[in-house]
Coordinates of C-alpha atoms in Angstrom, one line a residue:
Chain A
M1 CA 128.0 128.5 91.8
N2 CA 126.5 132.0 92.0
M3 CA 122.9 131.1 92.5
N4 CA 120.5 133.9 93.5
L5 CA 116.9 134.0 94.6
A6 CA 115.7 134.3 91.1
D7 CA 117.4 131.0 90.2
F8 CA 115.7 129.3 93.1
I9 CA 112.4 130.6 92.0
T10 CA 113.1 129.2 88.5
L11 CA 114.1 125.8 89.9
H12 CA 111.0 125.8 92.0
E13 CA 108.7 126.7 89.1
I14 CA 110.2 123.9 86.9
S15 CA 109.8 121.4 89.7
Q16 CA 106.2 122.4 90.2
L17 CA 105.7 122.0 86.4
K18 CA 107.1 118.5 86.5
Y19 CA 105.0 117.6 89.5
R20 CA 101.9 118.8 87.8
Y21 CA 102.8 116.8 84.7
V22 CA 103.1 113.5 86.6
R23 CA 100.0 114.3 88.6
G24 CA 98.1 115.0 85.4
L25 CA 99.3 111.7 84.0
D26 CA 98.5 109.6 87.1
T27 CA 95.1 111.2 87.8
Q28 CA 94.3 111.3 84.0
D29 CA 93.7 115.0 84.1
W30 CA 94.3 115.7 80.5
A31 CA 93.8 119.4 80.6
L32 CA 96.5 119.6 83.2
V33 CA 98.9 117.5 81.2
K34 CA 98.2 119.5 78.0
D35 CA 98.9 122.8 79.9
C36 CA 102.4 121.5 80.8
F37 CA 103.7 121.4 77.2
T38 CA 104.6 124.1 74.7
E39 CA 102.6 123.9 71.5
N40 CA 105.5 122.5 69.6
A41 CA 106.7 120.1 72.3
S42 CA 108.1 116.7 71.4
V43 CA 108.4 113.6 73.5
W44 CA 110.4 110.4 73.1
Y45 CA 109.2 108.1 75.9
S46 CA 110.9 104.8 76.7
G47 CA 114.1 105.6 74.7
G48 CA 112.1 106.4 71.6
K49 CA 109.6 103.5 71.6
F50 CA 106.9 106.2 71.8
S51 CA 107.8 109.4 70.1
R52 CA 105.4 112.3 69.1
T53 CA 105.8 115.9 68.0
G54 CA 103.3 118.7 68.7
R55 CA 101.2 119.0 71.8
D56 CA 98.0 117.7 70.1
D57 CA 99.8 114.6 68.9
I58 CA 101.3 114.0 72.3
M59 CA 97.9 114.3 73.9
E60 CA 96.3 111.9 71.4
F61 CA 99.1 109.4 72.1
L62 CA 98.8 109.7 75.9
K63 CA 95.1 109.3 75.9
G64 CA 95.4 106.2 73.8
L65 CA 98.0 104.6 76.1
V66 CA 96.9 105.8 79.6
T67 CA 93.4 104.5 79.5
P68 CA 90.9 104.0 82.4
S69 CA 92.4 100.5 83.0
F70 CA 95.9 102.0 83.4
Y71 CA 96.5 102.7 87.1
S72 CA 99.9 104.4 87.5
S73 CA 102.3 106.0 89.9
H74 CA 105.1 107.8 88.3
I75 CA 107.6 109.3 90.7
V76 CA 110.3 111.8 89.7
L77 CA 113.4 112.6 91.8
H78 CA 117.0 113.9 91.8
P79 CA 116.5 116.9 89.5
E80 CA 119.8 118.2 88.1
I81 CA 118.6 121.3 86.2
D82 CA 120.8 123.6 84.1
L83 CA 119.5 127.1 83.5
T84 CA 120.7 127.7 80.0
S85 CA 119.2 131.2 79.5
A86 CA 116.5 133.4 81.1
T87 CA 113.9 131.5 79.2
T88 CA 115.4 128.0 78.6
A89 CA 116.5 125.2 80.8
K90 CA 117.3 121.6 80.6
G91 CA 117.4 118.9 83.2
I92 CA 117.5 115.3 84.1
W93 CA 115.3 113.5 86.7
R94 CA 115.2 109.9 87.9
L95 CA 111.9 108.2 87.1
Q96 CA 110.4 105.2 88.8
D97 CA 107.1 104.1 87.6
I98 CA 104.6 101.4 88.6
V99 CA 101.6 100.6 86.4
H100 CA 98.8 98.1 87.2
F101 CA 97.0 97.2 84.0
T102 CA 93.5 95.9 84.8
E103 CA 92.6 95.1 81.2
E104 CA 94.3 94.6 77.9
N105 CA 96.3 97.6 76.5
P106 CA 97.2 97.3 72.9
A107 CA 99.1 100.6 72.9
F108 CA 101.7 99.2 75.3
A109 CA 102.5 97.0 72.4
H110 CA 106.0 95.7 73.3
A111 CA 104.7 93.9 76.5
N112 CA 101.6 92.0 75.3
I113 CA 99.3 93.3 78.1
K114 CA 96.1 91.2 78.5
G115 CA 95.0 92.5 82.0
G116 CA 96.4 91.7 85.4
E117 CA 100.0 92.7 84.7
E118 CA 102.2 95.0 86.8
M119 CA 105.0 97.0 85.2
T120 CA 107.8 98.5 87.3
G121 CA 110.5 100.6 85.7
A122 CA 113.3 102.9 86.3
A123 CA 114.8 105.5 83.9
Y124 CA 116.3 108.9 83.5
Y125 CA 114.2 111.7 82.0
H126 CA 116.1 114.2 79.8
D127 CA 113.9 117.3 79.6
E128 CA 114.0 120.7 78.0
Y129 CA 112.0 123.7 79.3
Q130 CA 110.9 127.0 77.9
K131 CA 109.5 130.1 79.6
G132 CA 106.8 132.0 77.8
A133 CA 104.1 134.4 78.6
D134 CA 102.3 131.8 80.7
G135 CA 105.3 130.5 82.6
W136 CA 107.6 127.5 82.2
K137 CA 106.5 124.6 79.9
I138 CA 108.1 121.4 78.8
S139 CA 109.4 121.7 75.2
R140 CA 111.1 118.3 75.0
M141 CA 110.9 115.3 77.2
G142 CA 112.1 111.7 76.9
Y143 CA 113.5 109.0 79.0
V144 CA 115.9 106.1 78.7
R145 CA 115.2 103.0 80.8
I146 CA 117.6 101.4 83.3
F147 CA 115.1 98.4 83.5
E148 CA 111.5 97.6 82.9
A149 CA 109.9 94.6 84.5
I150 CA 106.6 92.9 83.9
E151 CA 104.9 90.6 86.4
R152 CA 102.2 88.6 84.8
P153 CA 99.3 87.1 86.7
K154 CA 100.1 83.5 86.0
G155 CA 103.0 83.7 88.5
R156 CA 101.2 85.5 91.2
A157 CA 98.8 83.2 93.0
G158 CA 98.8 85.4 96.1
F159 CA 98.5 88.7 94.5
E160 CA 95.6 91.1 94.8
V161 CA 95.4 94.8 93.8
E162 CA 92.7 97.2 94.6
T163 CA 92.6 100.1 92.2
N164 CA 90.8 103.3 92.9
T165 CA 89.1 105.3 90.1
A166 CA 89.6 108.5 92.3
R167 CA 93.3 108.0 91.5
G168 CA 94.4 110.0 94.5
L169 CA 92.0 112.8 94.3
V170 CA 89.4 113.9 96.7
T171 CA 86.0 113.3 95.1
A172 CA 83.1 115.0 96.8
Chain B
M1 CA 104.8 134.1 91.4
N2 CA 106.3 136.5 93.8
M3 CA 108.1 134.1 96.1
N4 CA 110.6 135.6 98.5
L5 CA 113.1 134.1 100.9
A6 CA 110.5 133.8 103.7
D7 CA 108.3 131.7 101.4
F8 CA 111.2 129.3 100.7
I9 CA 111.9 129.1 104.4
T10 CA 108.3 128.2 105.0
L11 CA 108.3 125.5 102.2
H12 CA 111.5 124.1 103.7
E13 CA 110.1 124.0 107.2
I14 CA 106.9 122.3 106.0
S15 CA 108.9 119.7 104.0
Q16 CA 111.1 119.0 107.1
L17 CA 107.9 118.5 109.1
K18 CA 106.6 116.0 106.6
Y19 CA 110.0 114.2 106.5
R20 CA 110.0 114.0 110.3
Y21 CA 106.5 112.6 110.2
V22 CA 107.3 109.7 107.9
R23 CA 110.6 109.1 109.7
G24 CA 108.7 108.9 113.0
L25 CA 106.2 106.5 111.4
D26 CA 108.8 104.2 109.8
T27 CA 111.2 104.2 112.8
Q28 CA 108.2 103.9 115.2
D29 CA 109.4 107.0 117.1
W30 CA 106.1 107.9 118.6
A31 CA 107.3 111.1 120.4
L32 CA 108.5 112.4 117.0
V33 CA 105.2 111.6 115.3
K34 CA 103.2 113.2 118.1
D35 CA 105.2 116.3 117.9
C36 CA 104.3 116.7 114.2
F37 CA 100.6 117.2 114.9
T38 CA 98.6 120.1 116.4
E39 CA 96.6 119.1 119.4
N40 CA 93.3 119.2 117.5
A41 CA 94.6 117.5 114.3
S42 CA 92.5 115.1 112.4
V43 CA 93.5 112.4 110.0
W44 CA 91.7 110.3 107.3
Y45 CA 94.1 107.8 106.0
S46 CA 93.3 105.5 103.1
G47 CA 90.5 107.6 101.8
G48 CA 88.8 107.6 105.2
K49 CA 89.1 103.9 106.1
F50 CA 91.1 105.1 109.1
S51 CA 89.9 108.4 110.5
R52 CA 90.7 110.0 113.9
T53 CA 90.4 113.4 115.5
G54 CA 92.6 114.8 118.1
R55 CA 96.3 114.1 118.5
D56 CA 95.9 111.6 121.3
D57 CA 93.4 109.5 119.4
I58 CA 95.6 109.7 116.3
M59 CA 98.5 108.4 118.3
E60 CA 96.5 105.6 119.9
F61 CA 95.3 104.6 116.4
L62 CA 98.8 104.7 114.9
K63 CA 100.4 102.6 117.7
G64 CA 97.7 100.0 117.3
L65 CA 98.3 99.7 113.5
V66 CA 102.0 100.3 113.2
T67 CA 103.1 97.5 115.5
P68 CA 106.6 95.9 115.9
S69 CA 105.7 93.4 113.1
F70 CA 105.0 96.3 110.7
Y71 CA 108.1 97.1 108.7
S72 CA 107.3 100.1 106.5
S73 CA 108.9 102.6 104.1
H74 CA 106.6 105.5 103.3
I75 CA 108.1 107.9 100.7
V76 CA 106.6 111.3 100.0
L77 CA 107.3 113.4 96.9
H78 CA 106.1 116.1 94.5
P79 CA 104.9 118.7 97.1
E80 CA 102.6 121.3 95.7
I81 CA 102.1 123.6 98.7
D82 CA 99.9 126.6 98.9
L83 CA 100.7 129.3 101.6
T84 CA 97.2 130.4 102.5
S85 CA 98.3 132.9 105.2
A86 CA 101.3 133.6 107.4
T87 CA 100.3 130.8 109.7
T88 CA 98.3 128.3 107.5
A89 CA 99.2 126.3 104.4
K90 CA 97.8 123.3 102.5
G91 CA 99.5 121.0 100.2
I92 CA 99.4 117.7 98.3
W93 CA 102.2 115.1 98.1
R94 CA 102.5 111.8 96.2
L95 CA 102.8 108.9 98.6
Q96 CA 104.3 105.5 97.8
D97 CA 104.4 103.0 100.7
I98 CA 105.7 99.5 101.2
V99 CA 104.9 97.5 104.3
H100 CA 106.2 94.0 105.2
F101 CA 104.0 92.4 107.8
T102 CA 105.9 89.8 109.7
E103 CA 102.9 88.7 111.8
E104 CA 99.1 89.1 111.8
N105 CA 97.8 92.6 112.0
P106 CA 94.1 92.9 112.9
A107 CA 94.1 96.7 112.7
F108 CA 94.8 96.5 109.0
A109 CA 91.4 95.0 108.8
H110 CA 90.5 95.2 105.2
A111 CA 93.4 93.0 104.0
N112 CA 93.2 90.0 106.3
I113 CA 96.9 90.1 107.3
K114 CA 98.2 86.8 108.8
G115 CA 101.9 87.5 108.5
G116 CA 104.2 87.3 105.5
E117 CA 102.3 89.8 103.3
E118 CA 103.7 92.8 101.5
M119 CA 101.6 95.8 100.8
T120 CA 102.6 98.3 98.1
G121 CA 100.5 101.4 97.5
A122 CA 100.4 104.8 95.9
A123 CA 98.3 107.8 96.8
Y124 CA 98.0 111.5 97.1
Y125 CA 98.2 113.1 100.5
H126 CA 96.0 116.2 101.1
D127 CA 97.4 118.1 104.0
E128 CA 96.8 121.2 106.0
Y129 CA 99.4 122.9 108.2
Q130 CA 99.3 125.5 110.9
K131 CA 102.1 127.6 112.4
G132 CA 102.1 128.2 116.2
A133 CA 104.6 129.1 118.9
D134 CA 106.6 125.9 118.3
G135 CA 106.6 126.0 114.5
W136 CA 104.6 124.4 111.7
K137 CA 102.5 121.4 112.6
I138 CA 100.1 119.1 110.7
S139 CA 96.5 120.1 111.4
R140 CA 94.8 117.8 108.9
M141 CA 96.1 114.9 106.9
G142 CA 94.6 112.3 104.7
Y143 CA 95.2 110.4 101.5
V144 CA 93.3 108.9 98.6
R145 CA 94.7 105.7 97.0
I146 CA 95.6 105.3 93.4
F147 CA 96.1 101.6 94.1
E148 CA 96.9 99.3 97.0
A149 CA 98.4 95.8 96.2
I150 CA 98.9 92.9 98.5
E151 CA 101.3 90.0 97.9
R152 CA 100.5 87.0 100.0
P153 CA 103.1 84.4 100.8
K154 CA 101.4 81.5 99.1
G155 CA 102.3 82.9 95.7
R156 CA 105.9 83.7 96.6
A157 CA 108.0 80.5 96.7
G158 CA 111.2 82.4 96.1
F159 CA 110.6 85.3 98.4
E160 CA 112.7 86.2 101.4
V161 CA 112.7 89.4 103.5
E162 CA 115.1 90.4 106.1
T163 CA 113.7 93.0 108.4
N164 CA 115.8 95.1 110.8
T165 CA 114.5 96.2 114.2
A166 CA 116.9 99.2 113.9
R167 CA 114.5 100.4 111.2
G168 CA 117.2 102.6 109.6
L169 CA 118.6 104.1 112.8
V170 CA 122.1 103.9 114.1
T171 CA 121.9 101.9 117.3
A172 CA 125.0 102.1 119.4
Chain C
M1 CA 115.4 128.9 112.1
N2 CA 117.3 131.7 110.6
M3 CA 118.1 130.3 107.2
N4 CA 119.5 132.7 104.6
L5 CA 120.2 132.4 100.9
A6 CA 123.7 131.0 101.6
D7 CA 122.2 128.1 103.6
F8 CA 119.8 127.3 100.7
I9 CA 122.7 127.3 98.3
T10 CA 124.6 124.9 100.6
L11 CA 121.6 122.6 100.9
H12 CA 121.2 122.7 97.1
E13 CA 124.8 121.9 96.5
I14 CA 124.7 118.9 98.9
S15 CA 121.5 117.6 97.3
Q16 CA 123.1 117.9 93.9
L17 CA 126.2 116.0 95.2
K18 CA 123.9 113.2 96.5
Y19 CA 122.0 113.1 93.2
R20 CA 125.3 112.8 91.2
Y21 CA 126.4 110.0 93.6
V22 CA 123.4 107.9 92.9
R23 CA 123.5 108.7 89.2
G24 CA 127.1 107.6 89.1
L25 CA 126.2 104.4 90.9
D26 CA 123.2 103.5 88.7
T27 CA 124.8 104.5 85.4
Q28 CA 128.1 102.9 86.5
D29 CA 130.0 106.2 85.8
W30 CA 132.9 105.5 88.1
A31 CA 134.7 108.8 87.5
L32 CA 131.5 110.6 88.7
V33 CA 131.2 108.5 91.8
K34 CA 134.9 108.9 92.7
D35 CA 134.5 112.7 92.4
C36 CA 131.8 112.7 95.0
F37 CA 134.1 111.5 97.8
T38 CA 136.8 113.2 99.8
E39 CA 140.2 111.4 99.5
N40 CA 139.8 110.0 103.1
A41 CA 136.1 109.2 102.9
S42 CA 134.8 106.1 104.6
V43 CA 131.6 104.1 103.9
W44 CA 129.6 101.5 105.8
Y45 CA 126.9 100.3 103.5
S46 CA 124.1 98.0 104.7
G47 CA 124.7 98.7 108.4
G48 CA 128.4 97.8 108.1
K49 CA 128.2 94.6 106.0
F50 CA 130.3 96.5 103.5
S51 CA 132.7 99.0 105.0
R52 CA 135.7 100.7 103.4
T53 CA 138.0 103.6 104.2
G54 CA 139.7 105.8 101.6
R55 CA 138.3 106.8 98.2
D56 CA 140.5 104.3 96.3
D57 CA 139.3 101.4 98.5
I58 CA 135.7 102.5 98.2
M59 CA 136.0 102.6 94.4
E60 CA 137.6 99.2 94.2
F61 CA 134.8 97.8 96.4
L62 CA 132.0 99.4 94.4
K63 CA 133.4 98.2 91.1
G64 CA 133.5 94.7 92.5
L65 CA 129.9 94.8 93.6
V66 CA 128.2 96.9 91.0
T67 CA 129.2 94.9 88.0
P68 CA 127.7 95.0 84.5
S69 CA 125.0 92.4 85.5
F70 CA 123.9 94.7 88.4
Y71 CA 121.0 96.9 87.2
S72 CA 120.0 99.3 89.9
S73 CA 117.8 102.2 90.8
H74 CA 118.7 103.9 94.1
I75 CA 116.4 106.7 95.1
V76 CA 117.1 109.1 97.9
L77 CA 114.5 111.3 99.6
H78 CA 113.6 113.3 102.7
P79 CA 116.9 115.0 103.3
E80 CA 117.3 116.3 106.9
I81 CA 120.6 118.2 106.7
D82 CA 122.4 119.9 109.5
L83 CA 125.0 122.6 108.6
T84 CA 127.5 122.1 111.4
S85 CA 130.0 124.7 110.2
A86 CA 130.8 126.7 107.1
T87 CA 132.7 123.6 105.7
T88 CA 131.0 120.6 107.3
A89 CA 127.5 119.2 107.3
K90 CA 125.7 116.0 108.2
G91 CA 122.4 114.6 107.1
I92 CA 120.1 111.7 106.8
W93 CA 118.2 110.6 103.7
R94 CA 115.7 107.8 103.1
L95 CA 116.9 105.3 100.6
Q96 CA 114.9 102.9 98.5
D97 CA 116.8 100.7 96.1
I98 CA 115.9 98.1 93.5
V99 CA 118.5 95.8 92.0
H100 CA 118.0 93.3 89.2
F101 CA 120.8 90.8 89.1
T102 CA 121.1 89.3 85.7
E103 CA 124.0 87.0 86.6
E104 CA 125.7 85.7 89.8
N105 CA 127.2 88.2 92.1
P106 CA 129.6 86.8 94.7
A107 CA 130.3 90.2 96.2
F108 CA 126.7 90.4 97.4
A109 CA 127.6 87.5 99.5
H110 CA 124.9 87.4 102.1
A111 CA 122.1 86.8 99.5
N112 CA 123.5 83.9 97.4
I113 CA 122.9 85.7 94.0
K114 CA 122.9 83.3 91.1
G115 CA 121.2 85.5 88.5
G116 CA 117.5 86.4 88.1
E117 CA 117.1 87.8 91.6
E118 CA 115.5 91.1 92.4
M119 CA 116.5 92.9 95.6
T120 CA 114.3 95.6 97.0
G121 CA 115.3 97.5 100.1
A122 CA 114.6 100.5 102.3
A123 CA 117.1 102.3 104.7
Y124 CA 118.3 105.5 106.1
Y125 CA 121.5 107.0 105.0
H126 CA 123.6 108.8 107.6
D127 CA 126.0 111.0 105.8
E128 CA 128.8 113.5 106.5
Y129 CA 130.0 116.2 104.1
Q130 CA 133.0 118.4 103.8
K131 CA 133.5 121.5 101.7
G132 CA 137.0 122.0 100.2
A133 CA 138.5 123.8 97.3
D134 CA 136.4 121.9 94.7
G135 CA 133.1 122.1 96.6
W136 CA 131.1 119.8 98.8
K137 CA 132.2 116.1 99.0
I138 CA 131.0 113.1 100.9
S139 CA 133.4 112.4 103.8
R140 CA 131.4 109.6 105.4
M141 CA 128.4 107.6 104.3
G142 CA 126.5 104.6 105.6
Y143 CA 123.0 103.3 105.8
V144 CA 121.0 101.1 108.1
R145 CA 118.2 98.9 106.6
I146 CA 114.6 99.0 107.5
F147 CA 114.1 95.9 105.3
E148 CA 115.8 94.1 102.4
A149 CA 113.8 91.6 100.3
I150 CA 115.0 89.1 97.7
E151 CA 112.7 87.6 95.0
R152 CA 114.2 84.5 93.5
P153 CA 113.3 83.4 90.0
K154 CA 111.9 80.0 91.1
G155 CA 108.8 81.8 92.5
R156 CA 108.2 84.1 89.6
A157 CA 106.8 82.1 86.7
G158 CA 105.3 85.2 85.1
F159 CA 108.2 87.6 85.6
E160 CA 110.2 89.2 82.8
V161 CA 112.7 92.0 83.1
E162 CA 114.2 94.0 80.3
T163 CA 117.5 95.6 81.3
N164 CA 119.1 98.4 79.3
T165 CA 122.9 98.7 79.1
A166 CA 122.3 102.5 78.5
R167 CA 121.2 102.6 82.2
G168 CA 119.2 105.8 81.6
L169 CA 121.7 107.7 79.6
V170 CA 121.3 109.0 76.1
T171 CA 123.7 107.1 73.9
A172 CA 124.4 108.5 70.5

């Protein structure tokens, strides 16, 4: 490898982009999420169960799925990023995600969510990035599951979850 | 961004500080934890449920909560750190934490811990750091929850946990 | 600290090595895993419950444990890496691992796995690395648990897990 300081700056900027993306998702800061994507970005979440093209369609989809009753923590790790040109890169990340659904969620259609479920999953993200006038953005993003587990309330007599509408943010 | 090598060194040092902090907490190495804080540090864990000011008061609080029957794994990810001067910085991190309580824990007062519970939570840390003669230290630290879940033993007929007093360390 | 760019390149290369290792393990890409080890590497997983010396013996052991019915997500975080010479390093990492066993697994002998269990653990890895003609490799690797928990299906009336033989990879 012949990495130089500019390469480290690029890796840092792409990591910060990914961290902002998951922060936007988990805090439901839609302006922040939108700003992570190129205008023509495409996504294929959950191995293609949820695919959308174009930033506006992606945002409409995400807002329909990640509703106020969706309390999530997506963590991303192990970036293996390949700088393919001065303005393009691709990379993989491990994802682990936990979602507590406090009410029904018809958009998460494959899992019959009625409220009280917990989803825990693991996957690899396969991302593509582009650098434009306003920095690095996600141009393509998808993930393939290793596993996805659902715990339903009927089997959890001793389970209690306290969700917080602040979702990790300091609220004055 | 105009990051230079010195900035990367600072980010690295602050990350190493945060990793030592969670290692100290989870291995119950109180000298290590204490060394992470400035003398006048303040903390406001769990959105302010647990707040203390001054390193000695923080240590007294932590030792009262994180007892030998508290087996924890705190993981910290997604640092977004802002270097605010040559000797100050602030930053946010995603936290996920798992705690297995093997006995009652009155200090974790909001959850009525009798022994056998598992706590799983997600949050954002909001930290402030200061650099002094002996390097970067935490001057202020707190987190706000996304969720905090408790599994109680009555609902877990098939659950077994093996805790290890070595807590991840090599013991001769 | 007097870190320079070469040190950051080394830390990056060792991190990439560790990420390839866990990716190989969780995607069951045995050529990738094998390529992470020196020929004379030794391992002592789970505090020494599983110890092997020599890359071939390690591979034989891993293939016997991590079978097609073993769906895992190992995440590694908080590297504290010490560059001990130009060609040697050692380091610790936090591990959290989740395994869904879909069938019996006699190799995971201490836990009596019949199929349907979920294992969740936390530990610290204690690694040693060597740099040779083909880059950094793992020369010694082991971990000590903080905790290891097993959920058995008899206590999980509302539990469902969907495993994916793609294990996170894009398959054409």
